[in-house]
Short mmCIF file of C-alpha atoms in Angstrom, two decimals:
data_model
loop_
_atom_site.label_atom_id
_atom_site.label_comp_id
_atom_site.label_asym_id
_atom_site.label_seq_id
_atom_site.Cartn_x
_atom_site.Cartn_y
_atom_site.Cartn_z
CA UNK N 1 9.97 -94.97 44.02
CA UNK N 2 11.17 -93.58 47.29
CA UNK N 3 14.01 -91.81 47.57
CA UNK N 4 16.25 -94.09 49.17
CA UNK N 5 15.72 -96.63 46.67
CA UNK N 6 16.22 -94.23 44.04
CA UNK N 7 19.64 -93.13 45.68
CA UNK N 8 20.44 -97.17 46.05
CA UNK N 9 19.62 -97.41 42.09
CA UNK N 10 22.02 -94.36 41.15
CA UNK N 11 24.09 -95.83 42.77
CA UNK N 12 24.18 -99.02 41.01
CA UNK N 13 23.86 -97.62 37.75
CA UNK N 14 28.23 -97.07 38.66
CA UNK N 15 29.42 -100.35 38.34
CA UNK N 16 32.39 -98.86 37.55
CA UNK N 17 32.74 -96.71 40.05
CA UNK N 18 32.07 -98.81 42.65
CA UNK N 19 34.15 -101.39 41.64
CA UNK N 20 37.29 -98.79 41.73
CA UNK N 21 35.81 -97.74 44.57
CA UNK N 22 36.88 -101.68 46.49
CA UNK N 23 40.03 -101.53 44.65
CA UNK N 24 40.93 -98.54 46.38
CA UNK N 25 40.14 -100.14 49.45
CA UNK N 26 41.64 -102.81 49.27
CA UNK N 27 45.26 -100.51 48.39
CA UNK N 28 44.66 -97.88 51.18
CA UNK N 29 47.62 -98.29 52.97
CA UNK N 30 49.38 -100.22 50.66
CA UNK N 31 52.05 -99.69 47.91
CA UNK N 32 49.63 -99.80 45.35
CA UNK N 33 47.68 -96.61 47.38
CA UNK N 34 48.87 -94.01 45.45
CA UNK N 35 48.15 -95.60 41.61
CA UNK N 36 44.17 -96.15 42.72
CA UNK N 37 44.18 -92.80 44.20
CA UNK N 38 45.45 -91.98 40.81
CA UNK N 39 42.64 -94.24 39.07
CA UNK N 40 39.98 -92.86 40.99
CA UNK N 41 40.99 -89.51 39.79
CA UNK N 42 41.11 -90.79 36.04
CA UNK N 43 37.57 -92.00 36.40
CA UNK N 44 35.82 -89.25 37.63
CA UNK N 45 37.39 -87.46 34.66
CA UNK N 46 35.75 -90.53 32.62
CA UNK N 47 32.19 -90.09 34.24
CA UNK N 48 32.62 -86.50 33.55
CA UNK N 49 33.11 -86.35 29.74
CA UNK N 50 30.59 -90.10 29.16
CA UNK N 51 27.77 -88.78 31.42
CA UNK N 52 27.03 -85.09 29.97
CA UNK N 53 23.90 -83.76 31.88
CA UNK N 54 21.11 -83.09 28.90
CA UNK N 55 18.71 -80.75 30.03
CA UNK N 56 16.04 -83.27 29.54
CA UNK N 57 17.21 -85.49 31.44
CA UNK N 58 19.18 -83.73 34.33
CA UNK N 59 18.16 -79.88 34.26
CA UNK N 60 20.01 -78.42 37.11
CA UNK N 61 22.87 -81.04 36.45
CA UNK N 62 24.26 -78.87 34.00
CA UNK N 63 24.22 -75.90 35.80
CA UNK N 64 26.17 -77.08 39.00
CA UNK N 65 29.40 -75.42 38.80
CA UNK N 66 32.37 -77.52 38.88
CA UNK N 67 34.17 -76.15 42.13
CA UNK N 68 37.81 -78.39 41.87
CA UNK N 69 37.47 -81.05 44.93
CA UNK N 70 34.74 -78.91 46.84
CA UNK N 71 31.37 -79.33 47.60
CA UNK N 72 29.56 -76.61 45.93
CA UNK N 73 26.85 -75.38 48.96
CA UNK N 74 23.79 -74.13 47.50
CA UNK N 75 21.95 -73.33 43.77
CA UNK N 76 22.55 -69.64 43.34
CA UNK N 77 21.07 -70.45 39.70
CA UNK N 78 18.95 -73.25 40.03
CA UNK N 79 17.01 -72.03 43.54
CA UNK N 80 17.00 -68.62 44.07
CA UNK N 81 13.98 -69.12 46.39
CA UNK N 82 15.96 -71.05 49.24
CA UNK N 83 19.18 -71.84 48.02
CA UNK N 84 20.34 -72.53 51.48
CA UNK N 85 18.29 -75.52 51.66
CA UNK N 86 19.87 -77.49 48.74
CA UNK N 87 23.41 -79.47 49.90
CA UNK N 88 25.53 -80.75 47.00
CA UNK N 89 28.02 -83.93 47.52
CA UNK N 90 30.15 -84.57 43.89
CA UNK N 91 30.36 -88.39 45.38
CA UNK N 92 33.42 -89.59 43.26
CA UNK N 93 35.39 -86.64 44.83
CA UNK N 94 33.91 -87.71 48.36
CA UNK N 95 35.11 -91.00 47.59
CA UNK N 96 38.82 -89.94 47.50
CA UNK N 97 38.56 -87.48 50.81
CA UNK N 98 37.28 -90.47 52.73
CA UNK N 99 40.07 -92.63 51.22
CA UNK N 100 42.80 -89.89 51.82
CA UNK N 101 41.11 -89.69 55.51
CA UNK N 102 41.32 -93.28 56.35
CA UNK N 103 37.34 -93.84 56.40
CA UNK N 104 36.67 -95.34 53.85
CA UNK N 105 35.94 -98.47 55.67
CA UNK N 106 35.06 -102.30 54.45
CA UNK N 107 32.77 -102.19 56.94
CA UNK N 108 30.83 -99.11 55.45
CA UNK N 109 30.34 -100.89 51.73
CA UNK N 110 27.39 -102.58 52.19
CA UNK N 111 26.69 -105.70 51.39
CA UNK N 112 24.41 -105.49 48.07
CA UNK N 113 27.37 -103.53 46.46
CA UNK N 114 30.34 -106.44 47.47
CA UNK N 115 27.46 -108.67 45.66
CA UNK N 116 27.75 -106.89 42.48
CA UNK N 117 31.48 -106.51 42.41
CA UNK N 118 33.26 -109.57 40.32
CA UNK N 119 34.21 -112.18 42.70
CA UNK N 120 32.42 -110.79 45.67
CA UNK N 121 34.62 -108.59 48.37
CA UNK Z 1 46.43 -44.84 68.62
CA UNK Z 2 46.89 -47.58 71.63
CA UNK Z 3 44.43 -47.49 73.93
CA UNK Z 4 46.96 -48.64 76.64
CA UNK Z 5 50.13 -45.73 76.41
CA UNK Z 6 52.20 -48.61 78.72
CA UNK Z 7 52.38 -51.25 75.58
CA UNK Z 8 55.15 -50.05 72.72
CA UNK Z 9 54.12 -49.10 68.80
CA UNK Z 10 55.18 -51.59 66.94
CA UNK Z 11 52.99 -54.53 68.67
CA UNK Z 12 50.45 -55.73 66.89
CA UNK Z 13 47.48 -56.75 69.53
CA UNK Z 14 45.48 -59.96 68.73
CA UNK Z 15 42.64 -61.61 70.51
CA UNK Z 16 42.78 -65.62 69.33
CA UNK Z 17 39.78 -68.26 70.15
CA UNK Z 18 41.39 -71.37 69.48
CA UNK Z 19 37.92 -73.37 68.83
CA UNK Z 20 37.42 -77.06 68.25
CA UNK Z 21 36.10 -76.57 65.12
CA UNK Z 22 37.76 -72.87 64.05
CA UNK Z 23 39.99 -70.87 65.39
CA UNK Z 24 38.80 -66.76 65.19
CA UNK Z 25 41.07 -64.25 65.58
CA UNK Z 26 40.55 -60.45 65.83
CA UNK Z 27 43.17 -58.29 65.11
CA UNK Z 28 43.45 -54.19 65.61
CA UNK Z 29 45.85 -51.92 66.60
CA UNK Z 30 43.95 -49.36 68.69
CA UNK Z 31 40.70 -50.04 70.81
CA UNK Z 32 39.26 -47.08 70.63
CA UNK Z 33 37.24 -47.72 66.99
CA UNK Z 34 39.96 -45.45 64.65
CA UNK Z 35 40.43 -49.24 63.47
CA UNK Z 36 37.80 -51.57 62.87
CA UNK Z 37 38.78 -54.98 64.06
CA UNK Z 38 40.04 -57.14 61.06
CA UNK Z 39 38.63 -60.79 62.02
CA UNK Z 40 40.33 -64.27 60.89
CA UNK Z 41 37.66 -67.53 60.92
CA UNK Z 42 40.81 -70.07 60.09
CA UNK Z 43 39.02 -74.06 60.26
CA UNK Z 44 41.14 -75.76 62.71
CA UNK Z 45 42.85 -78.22 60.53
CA UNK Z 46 46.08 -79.00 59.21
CA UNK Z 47 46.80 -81.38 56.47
CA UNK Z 48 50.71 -82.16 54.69
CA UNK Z 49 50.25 -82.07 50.94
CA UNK Z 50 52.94 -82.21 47.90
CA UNK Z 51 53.58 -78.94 46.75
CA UNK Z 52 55.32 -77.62 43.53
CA UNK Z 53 58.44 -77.66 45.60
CA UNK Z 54 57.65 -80.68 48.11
CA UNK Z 55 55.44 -81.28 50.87
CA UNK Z 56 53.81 -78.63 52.04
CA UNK Z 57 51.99 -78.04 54.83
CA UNK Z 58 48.55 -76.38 54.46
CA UNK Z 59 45.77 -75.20 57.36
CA UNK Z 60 42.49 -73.89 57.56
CA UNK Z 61 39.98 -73.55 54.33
CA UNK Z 62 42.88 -74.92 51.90
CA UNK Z 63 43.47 -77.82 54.12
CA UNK Z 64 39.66 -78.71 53.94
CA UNK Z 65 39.54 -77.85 50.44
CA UNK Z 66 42.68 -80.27 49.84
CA UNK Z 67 41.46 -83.30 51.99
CA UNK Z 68 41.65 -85.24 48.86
CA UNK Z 69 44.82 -85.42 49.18
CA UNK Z 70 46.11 -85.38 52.42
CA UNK Z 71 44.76 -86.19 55.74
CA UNK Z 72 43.07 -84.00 57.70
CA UNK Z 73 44.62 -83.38 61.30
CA UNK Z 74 43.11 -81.54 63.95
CA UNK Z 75 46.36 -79.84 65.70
CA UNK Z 76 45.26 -79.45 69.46
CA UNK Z 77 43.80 -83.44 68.92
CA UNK Z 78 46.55 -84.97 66.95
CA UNK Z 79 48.67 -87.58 68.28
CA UNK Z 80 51.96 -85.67 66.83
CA UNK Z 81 52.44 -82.36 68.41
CA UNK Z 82 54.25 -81.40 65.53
CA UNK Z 83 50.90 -80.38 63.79
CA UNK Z 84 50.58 -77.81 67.07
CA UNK Z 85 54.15 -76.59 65.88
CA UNK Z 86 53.26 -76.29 62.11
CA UNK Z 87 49.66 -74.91 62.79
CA UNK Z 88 51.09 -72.13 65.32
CA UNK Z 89 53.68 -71.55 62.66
CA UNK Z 90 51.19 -70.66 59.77
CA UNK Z 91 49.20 -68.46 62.12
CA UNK Z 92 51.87 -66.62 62.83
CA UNK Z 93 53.29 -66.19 59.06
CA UNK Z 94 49.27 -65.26 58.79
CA UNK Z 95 49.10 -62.46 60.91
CA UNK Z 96 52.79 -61.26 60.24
CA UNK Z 97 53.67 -62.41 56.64
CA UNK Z 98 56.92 -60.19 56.26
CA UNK Z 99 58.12 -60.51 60.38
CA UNK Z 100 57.72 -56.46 60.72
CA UNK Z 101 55.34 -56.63 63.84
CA UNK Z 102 55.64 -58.02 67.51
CA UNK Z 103 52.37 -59.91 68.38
CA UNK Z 104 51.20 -59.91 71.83
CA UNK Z 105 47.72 -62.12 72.22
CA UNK Z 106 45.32 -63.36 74.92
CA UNK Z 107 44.16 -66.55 74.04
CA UNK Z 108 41.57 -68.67 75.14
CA UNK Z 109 40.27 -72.23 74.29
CA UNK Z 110 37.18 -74.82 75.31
CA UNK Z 111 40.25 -77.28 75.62
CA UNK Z 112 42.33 -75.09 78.18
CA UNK Z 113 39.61 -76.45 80.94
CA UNK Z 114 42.37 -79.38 81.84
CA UNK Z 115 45.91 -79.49 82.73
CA UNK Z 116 47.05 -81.29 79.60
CA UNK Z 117 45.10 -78.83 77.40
CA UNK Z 118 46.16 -75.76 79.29
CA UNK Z 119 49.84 -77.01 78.01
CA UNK Z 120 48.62 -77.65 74.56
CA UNK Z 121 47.37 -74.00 74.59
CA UNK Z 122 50.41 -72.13 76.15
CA UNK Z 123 52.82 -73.90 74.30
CA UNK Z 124 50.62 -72.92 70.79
CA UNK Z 125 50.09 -69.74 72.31
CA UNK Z 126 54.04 -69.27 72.83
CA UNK Z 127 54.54 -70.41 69.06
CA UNK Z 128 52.54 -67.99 67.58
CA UNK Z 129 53.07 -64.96 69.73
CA UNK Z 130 55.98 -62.64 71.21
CA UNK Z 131 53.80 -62.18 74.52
CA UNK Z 132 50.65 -63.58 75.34
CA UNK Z 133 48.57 -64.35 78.37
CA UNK Z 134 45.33 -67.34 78.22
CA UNK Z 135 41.87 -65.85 79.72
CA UNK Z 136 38.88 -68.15 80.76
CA UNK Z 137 36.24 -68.36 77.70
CA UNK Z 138 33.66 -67.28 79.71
CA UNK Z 139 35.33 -64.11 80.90
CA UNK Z 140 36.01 -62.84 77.37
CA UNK Z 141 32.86 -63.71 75.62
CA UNK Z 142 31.10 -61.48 78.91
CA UNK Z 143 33.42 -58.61 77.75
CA UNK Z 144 32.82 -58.93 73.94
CA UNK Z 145 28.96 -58.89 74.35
CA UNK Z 146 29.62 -55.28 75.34
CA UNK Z 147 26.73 -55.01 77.62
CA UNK Z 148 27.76 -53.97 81.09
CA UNK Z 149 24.24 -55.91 82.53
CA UNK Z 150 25.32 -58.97 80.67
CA UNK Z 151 28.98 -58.57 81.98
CA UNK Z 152 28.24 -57.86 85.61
CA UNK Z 153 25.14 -61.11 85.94
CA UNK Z 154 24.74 -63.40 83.58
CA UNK Z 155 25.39 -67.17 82.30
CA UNK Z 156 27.24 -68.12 79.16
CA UNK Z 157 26.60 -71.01 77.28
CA UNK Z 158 29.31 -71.67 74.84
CA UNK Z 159 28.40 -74.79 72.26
CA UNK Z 160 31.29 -76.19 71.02
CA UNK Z 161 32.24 -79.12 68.88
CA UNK Z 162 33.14 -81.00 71.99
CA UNK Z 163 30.56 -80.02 74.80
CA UNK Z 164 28.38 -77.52 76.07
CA UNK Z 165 30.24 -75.40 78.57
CA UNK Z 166 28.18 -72.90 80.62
CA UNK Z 167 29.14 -70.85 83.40
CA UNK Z 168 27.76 -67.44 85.14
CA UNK Z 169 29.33 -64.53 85.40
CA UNK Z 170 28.95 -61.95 87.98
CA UNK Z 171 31.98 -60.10 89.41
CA UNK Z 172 35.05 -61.67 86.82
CA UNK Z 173 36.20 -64.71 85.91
CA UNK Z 174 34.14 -68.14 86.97
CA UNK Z 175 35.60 -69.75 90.16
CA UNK Z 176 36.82 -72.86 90.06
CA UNK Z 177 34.55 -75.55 89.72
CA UNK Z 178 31.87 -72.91 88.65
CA UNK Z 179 32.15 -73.88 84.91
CA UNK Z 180 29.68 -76.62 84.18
CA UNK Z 181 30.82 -79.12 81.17
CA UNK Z 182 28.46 -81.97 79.27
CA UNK Z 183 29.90 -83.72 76.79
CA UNK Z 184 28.93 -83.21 73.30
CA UNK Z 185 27.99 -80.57 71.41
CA UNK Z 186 28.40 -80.29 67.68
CA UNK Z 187 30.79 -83.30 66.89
CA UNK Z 188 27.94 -85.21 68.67
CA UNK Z 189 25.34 -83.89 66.19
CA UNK Z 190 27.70 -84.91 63.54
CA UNK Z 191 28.15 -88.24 64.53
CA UNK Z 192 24.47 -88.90 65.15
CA UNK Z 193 23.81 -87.46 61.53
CA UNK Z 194 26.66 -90.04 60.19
CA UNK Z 195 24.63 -92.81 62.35
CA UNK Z 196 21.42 -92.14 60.99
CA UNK Z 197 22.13 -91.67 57.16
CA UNK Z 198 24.43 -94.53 57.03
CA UNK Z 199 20.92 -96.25 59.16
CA UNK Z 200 18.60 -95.59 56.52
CA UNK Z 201 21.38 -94.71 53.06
CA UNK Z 202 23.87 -97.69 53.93
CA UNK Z 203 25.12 -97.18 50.23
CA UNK Z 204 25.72 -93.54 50.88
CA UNK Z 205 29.23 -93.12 52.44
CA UNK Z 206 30.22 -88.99 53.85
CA UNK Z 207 33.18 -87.80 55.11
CA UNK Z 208 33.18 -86.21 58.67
CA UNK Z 209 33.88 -82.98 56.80
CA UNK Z 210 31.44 -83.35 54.40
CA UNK Z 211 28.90 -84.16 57.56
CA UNK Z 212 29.67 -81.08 59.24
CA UNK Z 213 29.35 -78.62 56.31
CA UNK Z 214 25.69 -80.40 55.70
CA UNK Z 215 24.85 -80.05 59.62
CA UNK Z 216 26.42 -76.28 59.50
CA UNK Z 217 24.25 -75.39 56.46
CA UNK Z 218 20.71 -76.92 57.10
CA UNK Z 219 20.44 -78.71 60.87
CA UNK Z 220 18.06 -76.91 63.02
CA UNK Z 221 15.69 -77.85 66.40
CA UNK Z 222 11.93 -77.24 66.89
CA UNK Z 223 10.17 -74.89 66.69
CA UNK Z 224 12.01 -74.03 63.50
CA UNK Z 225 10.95 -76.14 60.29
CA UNK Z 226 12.59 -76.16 57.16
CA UNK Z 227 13.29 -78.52 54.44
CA UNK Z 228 16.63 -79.96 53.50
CA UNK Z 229 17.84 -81.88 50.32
CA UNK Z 230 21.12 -83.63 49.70
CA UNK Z 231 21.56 -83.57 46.14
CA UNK Z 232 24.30 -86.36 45.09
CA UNK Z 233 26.15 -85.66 41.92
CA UNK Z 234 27.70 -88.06 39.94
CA UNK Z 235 29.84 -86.54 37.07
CA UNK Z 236 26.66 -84.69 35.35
CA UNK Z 237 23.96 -86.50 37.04
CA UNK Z 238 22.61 -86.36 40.16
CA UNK Z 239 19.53 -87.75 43.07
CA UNK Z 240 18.18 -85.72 45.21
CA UNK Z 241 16.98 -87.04 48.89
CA UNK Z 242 15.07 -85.02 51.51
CA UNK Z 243 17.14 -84.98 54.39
CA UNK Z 244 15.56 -82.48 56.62
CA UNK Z 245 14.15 -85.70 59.35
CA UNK Z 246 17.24 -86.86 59.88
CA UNK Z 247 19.02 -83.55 60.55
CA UNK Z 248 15.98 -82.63 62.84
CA UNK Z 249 16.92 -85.90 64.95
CA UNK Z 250 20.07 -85.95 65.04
CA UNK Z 251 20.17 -81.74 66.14
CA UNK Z 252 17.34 -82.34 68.56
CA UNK Z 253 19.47 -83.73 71.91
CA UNK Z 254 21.65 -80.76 71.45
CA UNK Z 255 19.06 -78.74 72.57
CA UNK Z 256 19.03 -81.14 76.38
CA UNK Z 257 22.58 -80.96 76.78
CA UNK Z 258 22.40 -77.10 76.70
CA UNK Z 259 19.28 -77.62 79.23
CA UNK Z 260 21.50 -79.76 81.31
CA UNK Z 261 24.32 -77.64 81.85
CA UNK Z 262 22.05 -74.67 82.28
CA UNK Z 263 20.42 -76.68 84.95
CA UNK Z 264 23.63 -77.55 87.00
CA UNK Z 265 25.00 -73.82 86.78
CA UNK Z 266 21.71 -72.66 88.28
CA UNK Z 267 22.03 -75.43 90.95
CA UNK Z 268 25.40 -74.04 92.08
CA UNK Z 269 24.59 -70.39 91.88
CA UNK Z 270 23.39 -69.06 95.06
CA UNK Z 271 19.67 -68.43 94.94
CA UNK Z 272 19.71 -64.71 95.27
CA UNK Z 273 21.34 -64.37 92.28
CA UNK Z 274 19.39 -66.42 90.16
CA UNK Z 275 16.80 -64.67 88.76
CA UNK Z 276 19.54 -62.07 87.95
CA UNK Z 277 21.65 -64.57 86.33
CA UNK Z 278 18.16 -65.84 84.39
CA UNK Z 279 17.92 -62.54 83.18
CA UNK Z 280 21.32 -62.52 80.66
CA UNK Z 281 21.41 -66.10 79.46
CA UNK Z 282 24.18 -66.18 76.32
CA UNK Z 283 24.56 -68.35 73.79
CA UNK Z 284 28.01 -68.57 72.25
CA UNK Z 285 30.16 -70.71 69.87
CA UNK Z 286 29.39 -72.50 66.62
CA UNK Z 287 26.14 -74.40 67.76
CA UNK Z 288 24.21 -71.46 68.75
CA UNK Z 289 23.94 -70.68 65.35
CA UNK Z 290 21.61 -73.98 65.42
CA UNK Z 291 18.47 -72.65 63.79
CA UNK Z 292 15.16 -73.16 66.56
CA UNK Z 293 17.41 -73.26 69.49
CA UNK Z 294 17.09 -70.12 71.20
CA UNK Z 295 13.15 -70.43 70.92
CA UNK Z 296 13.77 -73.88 72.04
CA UNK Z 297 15.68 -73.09 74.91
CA UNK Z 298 13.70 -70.04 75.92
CA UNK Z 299 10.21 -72.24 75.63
CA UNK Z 300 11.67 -74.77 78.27
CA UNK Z 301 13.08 -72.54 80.46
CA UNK Z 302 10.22 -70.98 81.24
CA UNK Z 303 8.07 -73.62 81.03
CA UNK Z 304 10.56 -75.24 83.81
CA UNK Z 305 9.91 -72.70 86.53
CA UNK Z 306 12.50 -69.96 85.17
CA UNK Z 307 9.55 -67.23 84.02
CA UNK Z 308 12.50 -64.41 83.53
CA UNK Z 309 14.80 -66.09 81.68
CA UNK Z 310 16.25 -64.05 78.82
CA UNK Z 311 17.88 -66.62 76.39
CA UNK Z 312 19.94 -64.27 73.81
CA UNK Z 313 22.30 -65.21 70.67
CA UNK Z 314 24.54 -62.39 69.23
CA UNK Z 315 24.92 -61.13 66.10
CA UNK Z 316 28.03 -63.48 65.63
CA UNK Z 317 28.22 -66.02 68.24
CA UNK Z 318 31.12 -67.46 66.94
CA UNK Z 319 33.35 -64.26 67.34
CA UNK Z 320 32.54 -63.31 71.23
CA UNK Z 321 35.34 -64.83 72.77
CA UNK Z 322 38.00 -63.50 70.16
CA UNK Z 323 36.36 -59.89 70.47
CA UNK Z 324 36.27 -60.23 74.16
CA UNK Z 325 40.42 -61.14 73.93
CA UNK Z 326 41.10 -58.86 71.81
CA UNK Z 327 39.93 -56.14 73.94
CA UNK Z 328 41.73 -57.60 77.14
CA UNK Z 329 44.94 -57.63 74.94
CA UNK Z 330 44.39 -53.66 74.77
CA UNK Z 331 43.67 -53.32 78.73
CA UNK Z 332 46.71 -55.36 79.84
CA UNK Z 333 49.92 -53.38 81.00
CA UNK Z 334 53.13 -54.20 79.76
CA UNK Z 335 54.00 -56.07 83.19
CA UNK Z 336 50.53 -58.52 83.02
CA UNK Z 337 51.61 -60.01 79.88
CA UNK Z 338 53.66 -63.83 79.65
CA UNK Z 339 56.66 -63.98 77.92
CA UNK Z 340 57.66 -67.15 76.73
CA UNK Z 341 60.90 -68.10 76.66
CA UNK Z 342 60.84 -71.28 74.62
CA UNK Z 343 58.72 -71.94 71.55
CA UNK Z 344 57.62 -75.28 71.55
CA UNK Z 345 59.85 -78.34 70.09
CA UNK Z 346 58.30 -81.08 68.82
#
């Protein structure tokens, strides 16, 4: 499997993220903003505690520190070799910078991930 | 010890780049090395957050690190000049937390090329400091190299967020119409990054921030080769995805635009003084950190009829134009120095 369809299955695997993901699109803006800014939050606390890394499965998962709402740059532990060549994106977090920033765009969801979403975008 | 007896103790001396992308800012009260210069690399962003006690307003590193929750203005770009105000006001509660000192600073900005810029700058300029005068870029980043070669002939290439500026130096400032501008630079790189992943990852959606760490950390031009992974972690899982193509083409026309405006300056330089000028070629600001692209540059230079040129990066590329400042803000009397008379008001 290439890597871009293995990043298009990961991302799949979220249903539920990417369905909070359109609800917060559709409140950007709006009154209801602030309480799926507030949701988004919950569930990345949610994938957090249901989605433990195991180290069979996800080796270096584990071992990427949790940095609050920052990218953590580089794998101190996990490459020591060439740690400057690894770039780490926590993508729920991402999710709520783009939203605070205005770009989080219904132009940028694309369209196999409206498909999945329950009545369509 | 001051290094100029005609300026009073009791000023603190400051040399402030107001970048794009970061503003640097060098800081020492002597210039004569009893002080090593303290040096500032504040993000150029601003962003309004709730506090503990209400909104907030928060700049530079915490401002990225909090664009989760707030927006995240640039203040010399933003459509509300308050964000000037409140960004001025933070870098001066920076550099003088308790009010003891008087700050006189040069300053010096990519942006202070126009007429509406040069405003933007003096009135951020008069917000922050007590005196202050506003020095070409090129000028101070040929005094901070510290090479008196380099200072008396030579061309600077400064690669900013928003262009490529070069311009030669050789007897003082750049004349008018000497300073040669392309557009683009490393917002460009960004934005052809954001067009290429979202190209051949549509699911994958990056902030502009994010974009820029990734193309701070791993871009680079050829010659250089390297690989590059974007790891994307979801709670504790994660995919990884080799990334080091796209940043290759999306880097790669930065490397032209440099060409370009290294091109036009030679155009306009009078021949005698060009293989001189060949001789010190600088490369300044954020983007000549670009990994390849002083091989790059030096391989097409001289492979387009310029066999002396000298293409150079210093140690901190980033810094020159701050370093230079700082050391003007040491040789300026007392009488050479602005002093505003009203801050600005929003």
């Amino acid at each position: 499997m290439s890597d871009e369809s293995r990043t298009i299955a990961i991302l799949r695997r979220f249903d539920v993220f990417l369905q909070a993901r359109l609800r917060l699109l559709r409140a950007i803006g709006g009154p209801g903003e602030s309480v799926f800014i507030a949701a988004i939050e919950e569930l990345h606390r949610i994938l957090d505690e249901r989605l433990p890394a195991s180290r069979e499965s996800a080796p270096e998962a584990t071992r990427i520190p949790r940095m609050g709402f920052r990218q953590k740059r580089g794998f101190d532990a996990v490459a020591p070799s060439k740690p400057e060549e690894t770039f780490v994106v926590d993508y729920p977090r991402e999710m709520l910078c783009l939203a605070r920033a205005g770009e989080l765009q219904r132009e940028r969801l694309p369209a196999r991930t409206e498909d999945i979403l329950p009545g369509g975008a | 010890m001051a290094f100029n007896a005609s300026i009073p103790s009791g000023v603190l001396r400051v040399g402030l780049d107001f970048g794009s992308h970061t503003t640097v800012i060098k800081v020492a009260r002597d210039d004569v090395g009893l002080e090593q210069p303290a040096t500032l690399r504040i993000p150029s962003r601003i962003a309004r957050v709730r506090g503990k006690r209400g909104p907030e307003v928060v700049i530079g590193a915490e401002a990225i690190a909090r664009r989760h929750e707030a927006k995240l203005v640039h203040p010399l770009l933003a459509d509300d000049p308050r964000s000037l105000v409140d960004f001025g006001k933070e870098i001066r509660s920076l550099l003088d937390p308790h009010g003891e000192n008087e700050l006189w600073g040069v300053v010096t900005s990519a942006h202070g090329g126009t007429t509406e810029g040069l405003q933007h700058l003096r009135a951020f300029a008069h917000q922050v400091f007590d005196r202050t005068r506003i020095l070409s870029p090129a000028l101070l980043m040929a005094t901070g190299f510290g090479s008196r070669d380099a200072a008396r002939s030579s061309i600077w290439i400064d690669i900013g967020a928003t262009s490529v500026r070069a311009a030669p130096v050789y007897g003082g400032s750049p004349r008018p119409g000497e300073t040669m501008v392309v557009p683009g630079g490393g917002n460009a790189v960004t934005a052809r990054l954001k067009e290429i992943l979202s190209r051949r990852l549509p699911d994958l959606c990056l902030s502009d921030t994010t974009l820029d760490e990734m193309k701070e950390d791993l871009a680079h031009v050829s010659p250089a080769s390297m690989g590059a992974c974007l790891r994307i972690a979801f709670g504790g899982d994660y995919e990884t995805v080799d990334i080091a193509p796209f940043l290759r083409r999306a880097a790669e026309p930065l490397a032209g635009e440099v060409l370009s405006a290294l091109h036009r300056v030679l155009e306009m330089s009078p021949s005698d003084l060009v293989e001189d000028l060949c001789a010190h070629i600088v490369l300044a600001g954020g983007g000549a950190r670009l990994v390849g692209l002083a091989d790059r540059l030096s391989e097409e230079a001289r492979r387009e009829s310029f066999p002396t040129a000298s293409i150079v990066v210093p140690e901190d590329p980033t810094a020159l134009a701050a370093r230079g400042a700082l050391h003007w803000a040491h040789l300026l009397d007392e009488e050479e120095w602005e002093t505003p008379v009203f801050s600005y008001v929003a």
